[in-house]
Amino acid sequence: MALQEKYKELVDAATAAGVNDLNVREQDGVLYIDGATSGAVKQQLWDTYERLDPNYASGDLVMNINSVAGVPEGAKLKVTTNSSNLNIRKGPSTNDDIVGKAARHEVVTLVGKENDQWWMIKTDAGEQGYSYTQYLTPVE
Amino acid sequence: MMALVMVTAFMVATMAGCKSTPKDADLKTAVETAIQSSPNLSASGVTVDKGVVTITGQVTDEASKDALAKAAAAVPGVKSVVNNLTVEVAKVEVSADTPLALAVKDATKDFPTVAATVNDGIVTLKGELNKGDLQKLMMAVNALKPKKVDNQLVIK
């Protein structure tokens, strides 16, 4: 119960923001918060988490807020890598060969979702393969 | 003692017979309506005996247990509530180590100063990282269904 107190502001914010399928439960000293929402709300919740637990140092919360669940096939995605090009791979893992690259800030098209981490994308140049969703941001 | 029980039973029976008192069957329906909209309740049951409501079922947390008892008590005509709800926390789904380790490797690939290990669902992060990259890394690792993220990174 103590963890629910510590992160009460976070859970309240998620509830107030109308996060879909919000699920909060505590097990073995870790609080789990799951749900789906927009990218903006996800950012807000993570900023709150960081404020309540500076540098995420306590290891007492696992927060999985999915902001890309509702992105449909055919959607346009912007490549948001830190600086480098985004690898496009033959299969959904970094063990798979690189079959192409997308430049930073290039806009690509979502072809299909393998899982929450790997999506099949296609570039305007026609290169198609799997890329890591962490570096893809839906163009809104 | 026996006399007290009999007197109490008589009073309850008398009160239940009053015209203004809702019937147990009506109370049952009203209480069911009041509590069954809760998404945290499953396998619920409501019985009413002379205005005393007993609720059974499974809820996902203590807060829901209390809230549902209050909701039942707030139904007009309910004399008291026997709260027999049990808290049944669903097991948190945790990834198996092998796929988790692969996913963690993918997620940390762009952070070469970070060394990540996986053991029994717990992801341990060691090494150092710029503060500006920490949130992005944590978002990625938290999305992989770990049991816990043990962040031992030195933040620069």
Short mmCIF file of C-alpha atoms in Angstrom, two decimals:
data_model
loop_
_atom_site.label_atom_id
_atom_site.label_comp_id
_atom_site.label_asym_id
_atom_site.label_seq_id
_atom_site.Cartn_x
_atom_site.Cartn_y
_atom_site.Cartn_z
CA MET A 1 0.00 0.00 0.00
CA ALA A 2 2.93 2.32 0.70
CA LEU A 3 3.90 2.37 -2.98
CA GLN A 4 0.39 3.38 -3.99
CA GLU A 5 0.83 6.32 -1.62
CA LYS A 6 4.26 7.23 -3.03
CA TYR A 7 2.94 7.23 -6.60
CA LYS A 8 -0.57 8.44 -5.83
CA GLU A 9 -0.03 11.66 -7.81
CA LEU A 10 1.02 9.61 -10.82
CA VAL A 11 -1.96 7.25 -10.66
CA ASP A 12 -4.32 10.18 -10.10
CA ALA A 13 -2.84 11.96 -13.14
CA ALA A 14 -3.27 8.84 -15.27
CA THR A 15 -6.86 8.48 -14.12
CA ALA A 16 -7.60 12.18 -14.73
CA ALA A 17 -6.06 11.99 -18.22
CA GLY A 18 -8.39 9.12 -19.11
CA VAL A 19 -5.66 6.56 -19.82
CA ASN A 20 -7.26 3.52 -21.49
CA ASP A 21 -7.15 0.10 -19.81
CA LEU A 22 -5.40 1.65 -16.82
CA ASN A 23 -4.22 -1.17 -14.58
CA VAL A 24 -2.44 -0.51 -11.28
CA ARG A 25 -1.34 -3.30 -8.97
CA GLU A 26 1.36 -3.99 -6.46
CA GLN A 27 3.29 -7.24 -6.22
CA ASP A 28 6.44 -8.14 -4.26
CA GLY A 29 7.46 -4.56 -3.56
CA VAL A 30 6.94 -3.28 -7.10
CA LEU A 31 4.04 -1.18 -8.38
CA TYR A 32 2.93 -1.93 -11.95
CA ILE A 33 1.10 0.70 -13.98
CA ASP A 34 -0.11 -0.26 -17.46
CA GLY A 35 -2.27 1.58 -19.93
CA ALA A 36 -2.58 3.20 -23.34
CA THR A 37 -2.79 6.87 -24.13
CA SER A 38 -1.44 9.66 -26.37
CA GLY A 39 2.22 10.53 -26.67
CA ALA A 40 1.66 13.83 -24.84
CA VAL A 41 0.04 12.17 -21.82
CA LYS A 42 2.73 9.49 -21.75
CA GLN A 43 5.38 12.22 -21.63
CA GLN A 44 3.52 14.02 -18.82
CA LEU A 45 3.25 10.80 -16.78
CA TRP A 46 6.93 10.01 -17.23
CA ASP A 47 7.90 13.52 -16.14
CA THR A 48 5.76 13.01 -13.02
CA TYR A 49 7.40 9.61 -12.38
CA GLU A 50 10.84 11.19 -12.68
CA ARG A 51 9.90 13.92 -10.21
CA LEU A 52 8.50 11.46 -7.64
CA ASP A 53 11.47 9.12 -8.00
CA PRO A 54 14.52 11.13 -9.13
CA ASN A 55 16.64 9.25 -11.70
CA TYR A 56 14.24 6.28 -11.35
CA ALA A 57 16.63 4.99 -8.72
CA SER A 58 14.25 3.10 -6.41
CA GLY A 59 13.32 0.20 -8.70
CA ASP A 60 9.83 0.08 -7.19
CA LEU A 61 7.74 0.99 -10.25
CA VAL A 62 7.35 -0.56 -13.69
CA MET A 63 5.33 1.81 -15.87
CA ASN A 64 4.29 0.59 -19.29
CA ILE A 65 2.27 3.31 -20.97
CA ASN A 66 1.71 2.50 -24.64
CA SER A 67 1.27 5.59 -26.79
CA VAL A 68 1.36 3.80 -30.14
CA ALA A 69 -1.34 1.14 -29.63
CA GLY A 70 -3.87 3.03 -31.73
CA VAL A 71 -1.58 3.82 -34.67
CA PRO A 72 -3.18 2.22 -37.76
CA GLU A 73 -1.43 0.56 -40.68
CA GLY A 74 -0.69 3.08 -43.39
CA ALA A 75 0.06 5.78 -40.81
CA LYS A 76 2.99 8.11 -41.42
CA LEU A 77 5.86 7.85 -38.95
CA LYS A 78 8.74 10.20 -38.40
CA VAL A 79 12.18 8.79 -37.69
CA THR A 80 13.19 10.20 -34.29
CA THR A 81 16.62 8.74 -33.65
CA ASN A 82 19.04 10.75 -31.53
CA SER A 83 21.41 11.50 -34.40
CA SER A 84 21.99 8.44 -36.56
CA ASN A 85 20.02 6.79 -39.34
CA LEU A 86 17.40 4.20 -38.46
CA ASN A 87 18.20 0.63 -39.43
CA ILE A 88 15.61 -1.31 -41.38
CA ARG A 89 16.05 -5.03 -40.82
CA LYS A 90 15.05 -8.27 -42.47
CA GLY A 91 13.39 -9.56 -39.28
CA PRO A 92 12.14 -8.19 -35.93
CA SER A 93 15.42 -8.31 -33.99
CA THR A 94 18.84 -6.65 -34.04
CA ASN A 95 20.19 -10.12 -34.90
CA ASP A 96 18.57 -9.79 -38.32
CA ASP A 97 20.44 -8.30 -41.26
CA ILE A 98 20.09 -4.64 -42.15
CA VAL A 99 18.25 -4.28 -45.46
CA GLY A 100 17.99 -0.49 -45.55
CA LYS A 101 18.21 2.76 -43.64
CA ALA A 102 15.93 5.70 -43.01
CA ALA A 103 17.42 9.12 -42.32
CA ARG A 104 16.75 11.04 -39.13
CA HIS A 105 13.46 12.97 -39.44
CA GLU A 106 12.53 11.10 -42.63
CA VAL A 107 8.85 10.18 -42.81
CA VAL A 108 8.05 6.51 -43.45
CA THR A 109 4.86 4.45 -43.65
CA LEU A 110 3.67 1.80 -41.18
CA VAL A 111 3.07 -1.50 -42.99
CA GLY A 112 2.36 -3.77 -40.02
CA LYS A 113 3.09 -4.38 -36.34
CA GLU A 114 5.11 -7.43 -35.28
CA ASN A 115 4.88 -6.42 -31.59
CA ASP A 116 5.16 -3.27 -29.49
CA GLN A 117 8.90 -3.10 -30.17
CA TRP A 118 9.15 -3.96 -33.86
CA TRP A 119 7.10 -2.59 -36.75
CA MET A 120 7.38 -3.23 -40.45
CA ILE A 121 7.84 0.06 -42.27
CA LYS A 122 8.34 1.22 -45.84
CA THR A 123 10.30 4.24 -47.00
CA ASP A 124 9.28 6.48 -49.89
CA ALA A 125 12.24 4.98 -51.75
CA GLY A 126 10.55 1.58 -51.45
CA GLU A 127 12.79 0.00 -48.82
CA GLN A 128 10.77 -2.24 -46.53
CA GLY A 129 11.62 -4.08 -43.34
CA TYR A 130 11.47 -4.04 -39.54
CA SER A 131 12.46 -1.09 -37.39
CA TYR A 132 12.46 -0.44 -33.68
CA THR A 133 9.35 1.50 -32.57
CA GLN A 134 11.28 3.49 -29.99
CA TYR A 135 12.63 5.61 -32.85
CA LEU A 136 9.35 6.05 -34.69
CA THR A 137 6.91 8.79 -33.77
CA PRO A 138 3.45 9.02 -35.36
CA VAL A 139 3.01 12.19 -37.43
CA GLU A 140 -0.04 13.83 -35.88
CA MET B 1 -28.61 -13.72 26.11
CA MET B 2 -31.21 -15.96 24.52
CA ALA B 3 -33.88 -13.45 25.42
CA LEU B 4 -31.92 -10.66 23.77
CA VAL B 5 -31.55 -12.68 20.58
CA MET B 6 -35.25 -13.40 20.54
CA VAL B 7 -36.13 -9.76 21.13
CA THR B 8 -33.77 -8.66 18.38
CA ALA B 9 -35.19 -11.26 16.02
CA PHE B 10 -38.69 -10.09 16.85
CA MET B 11 -37.78 -6.44 16.22
CA VAL B 12 -36.09 -7.24 12.91
CA ALA B 13 -39.09 -9.32 11.86
CA THR B 14 -41.44 -6.52 12.83
CA MET B 15 -39.43 -3.90 10.99
CA ALA B 16 -39.18 -6.06 7.89
CA GLY B 17 -42.96 -6.25 7.97
CA CYS B 18 -43.34 -2.45 7.87
CA LYS B 19 -44.89 -1.12 4.73
CA SER B 20 -42.18 1.47 3.99
CA THR B 21 -39.35 -1.07 4.13
CA PRO B 22 -38.18 -2.26 0.69
CA LYS B 23 -38.47 -5.97 0.03
CA ASP B 24 -35.29 -8.00 0.18
CA ALA B 25 -35.67 -8.95 -3.48
CA ASP B 26 -35.84 -5.29 -4.48
CA LEU B 27 -32.83 -4.49 -2.33
CA LYS B 28 -30.90 -7.33 -3.95
CA THR B 29 -31.56 -5.88 -7.42
CA ALA B 30 -30.65 -2.36 -6.30
CA VAL B 31 -27.41 -3.48 -4.65
CA GLU B 32 -26.46 -5.58 -7.67
CA THR B 33 -26.97 -2.54 -9.88
CA ALA B 34 -24.88 -0.42 -7.51
CA ILE B 35 -21.87 -2.68 -7.40
CA GLN B 36 -21.78 -4.63 -10.63
CA SER B 37 -20.65 -1.71 -12.77
CA SER B 38 -17.25 -1.88 -11.06
CA PRO B 39 -14.63 -3.23 -13.47
CA ASN B 40 -12.62 -4.53 -10.52
CA LEU B 41 -15.30 -6.98 -9.38
CA SER B 42 -15.77 -10.53 -10.62
CA ALA B 43 -17.78 -13.60 -9.60
CA SER B 44 -20.01 -11.41 -7.50
CA GLY B 45 -23.01 -12.46 -5.47
CA VAL B 46 -25.53 -10.53 -3.41
CA THR B 47 -27.85 -11.97 -0.79
CA VAL B 48 -30.26 -9.98 1.37
CA ASP B 49 -31.86 -11.11 4.58
CA LYS B 50 -34.18 -8.65 6.26
CA GLY B 51 -32.31 -5.67 4.95
CA VAL B 52 -28.88 -7.07 5.81
CA VAL B 53 -26.87 -7.34 2.61
CA THR B 54 -24.07 -9.84 2.16
CA ILE B 55 -21.78 -9.26 -0.80
CA THR B 56 -19.37 -11.89 -2.09
CA GLY B 57 -16.97 -11.99 -5.01
CA GLN B 58 -13.43 -11.17 -5.98
CA VAL B 59 -11.95 -7.71 -6.29
CA THR B 60 -8.53 -6.66 -7.49
CA ASP B 61 -7.57 -4.45 -4.53
CA GLU B 62 -8.49 -3.38 -0.99
CA ALA B 63 -9.72 0.02 -2.14
CA SER B 64 -12.34 -1.61 -4.40
CA LYS B 65 -13.42 -3.86 -1.53
CA ASP B 66 -14.13 -0.86 0.69
CA ALA B 67 -15.68 1.21 -2.09
CA LEU B 68 -18.12 -1.54 -3.07
CA ALA B 69 -19.24 -2.08 0.53
CA LYS B 70 -19.89 1.65 0.80
CA ALA B 71 -21.82 1.62 -2.47
CA ALA B 72 -23.97 -1.25 -1.19
CA ALA B 73 -24.53 0.48 2.18
CA ALA B 74 -25.64 3.64 0.38
CA VAL B 75 -28.61 1.88 -1.27
CA PRO B 76 -31.78 3.13 0.48
CA GLY B 77 -33.26 0.51 2.77
CA VAL B 78 -30.02 -1.37 3.41
CA LYS B 79 -29.58 -1.83 7.16
CA SER B 80 -26.04 -3.12 7.15
CA VAL B 81 -23.52 -4.77 4.86
CA VAL B 82 -21.57 -7.96 5.48
CA ASN B 83 -18.49 -7.56 3.30
CA ASN B 84 -17.34 -11.00 2.21
CA LEU B 85 -15.44 -9.77 -0.85
CA THR B 86 -11.97 -11.25 -1.23
CA VAL B 87 -8.99 -9.46 -2.72
CA GLU B 88 -7.50 -11.53 -5.49
CA VAL B 89 -4.61 -9.77 -7.14
CA ALA B 90 -3.98 -10.95 -10.69
CA LYS B 91 -0.41 -12.12 -11.16
CA VAL B 92 1.64 -9.54 -12.99
CA GLU B 93 2.70 -10.81 -16.40
CA VAL B 94 6.47 -10.90 -16.58
CA SER B 95 8.51 -11.75 -19.67
CA ALA B 96 10.64 -14.90 -19.65
CA ASP B 97 14.37 -14.21 -19.39
CA THR B 98 15.44 -15.29 -22.87
CA PRO B 99 13.08 -13.07 -24.90
CA LEU B 100 13.46 -10.33 -22.28
CA ALA B 101 17.25 -10.39 -22.58
CA LEU B 102 16.97 -10.12 -26.37
CA ALA B 103 14.51 -7.24 -26.11
CA VAL B 104 16.69 -5.46 -23.53
CA LYS B 105 19.68 -5.84 -25.86
CA ASP B 106 17.67 -4.16 -28.64
CA ALA B 107 16.43 -1.41 -26.34
CA THR B 108 19.88 -0.55 -24.99
CA LYS B 109 21.75 -0.85 -28.28
CA ASP B 110 21.86 2.90 -28.79
CA PHE B 111 23.24 3.51 -25.33
CA PRO B 112 26.75 2.00 -25.56
CA THR B 113 27.75 3.23 -22.07
CA VAL B 114 24.97 1.11 -20.53
CA ALA B 115 25.49 -2.54 -19.58
CA ALA B 116 22.21 -4.38 -19.04
CA THR B 117 21.73 -7.83 -17.55
CA VAL B 118 18.58 -9.88 -17.02
CA ASN B 119 18.04 -12.35 -14.21
CA ASP B 120 14.68 -13.79 -13.11
CA GLY B 121 12.80 -10.97 -14.85
CA ILE B 122 14.86 -8.25 -13.18
CA VAL B 123 16.67 -5.90 -15.55
CA THR B 124 19.81 -4.42 -13.99
CA LEU B 125 21.30 -1.34 -15.64
CA LYS B 126 24.93 -0.49 -14.93
CA GLY B 127 27.42 1.95 -16.39
CA GLU B 128 26.80 5.63 -16.95
CA LEU B 129 24.38 7.75 -18.92
CA ASN B 130 23.59 11.37 -19.64
CA LYS B 131 20.53 12.58 -17.76
CA GLY B 132 18.97 13.63 -21.05
CA ASP B 133 18.93 10.03 -22.30
CA LEU B 134 17.72 8.40 -19.09
CA GLN B 135 13.99 8.85 -19.60
CA LYS B 136 14.10 7.46 -23.13
CA LEU B 137 16.01 4.40 -21.95
CA MET B 138 13.65 3.85 -19.01
CA MET B 139 10.58 4.14 -21.26
CA ALA B 140 12.00 1.49 -23.58
CA VAL B 141 13.00 -0.94 -20.82
CA ASN B 142 9.74 -0.51 -18.86
CA ALA B 143 7.75 -1.47 -21.98
CA LEU B 144 9.33 -4.96 -22.09
CA LYS B 145 7.31 -6.38 -19.15
CA PRO B 146 10.21 -6.79 -16.71
CA LYS B 147 9.53 -7.80 -13.10
CA LYS B 148 11.63 -4.88 -11.94
CA VAL B 149 14.16 -2.39 -13.29
CA ASP B 150 17.17 -2.03 -11.03
CA ASN B 151 18.75 1.20 -12.20
CA GLN B 152 22.32 1.43 -10.93
CA LEU B 153 23.44 3.84 -13.64
CA VAL B 154 25.68 6.72 -12.73
CA ILE B 155 23.83 9.73 -14.12
CA LYS B 156 26.07 12.43 -15.57
#
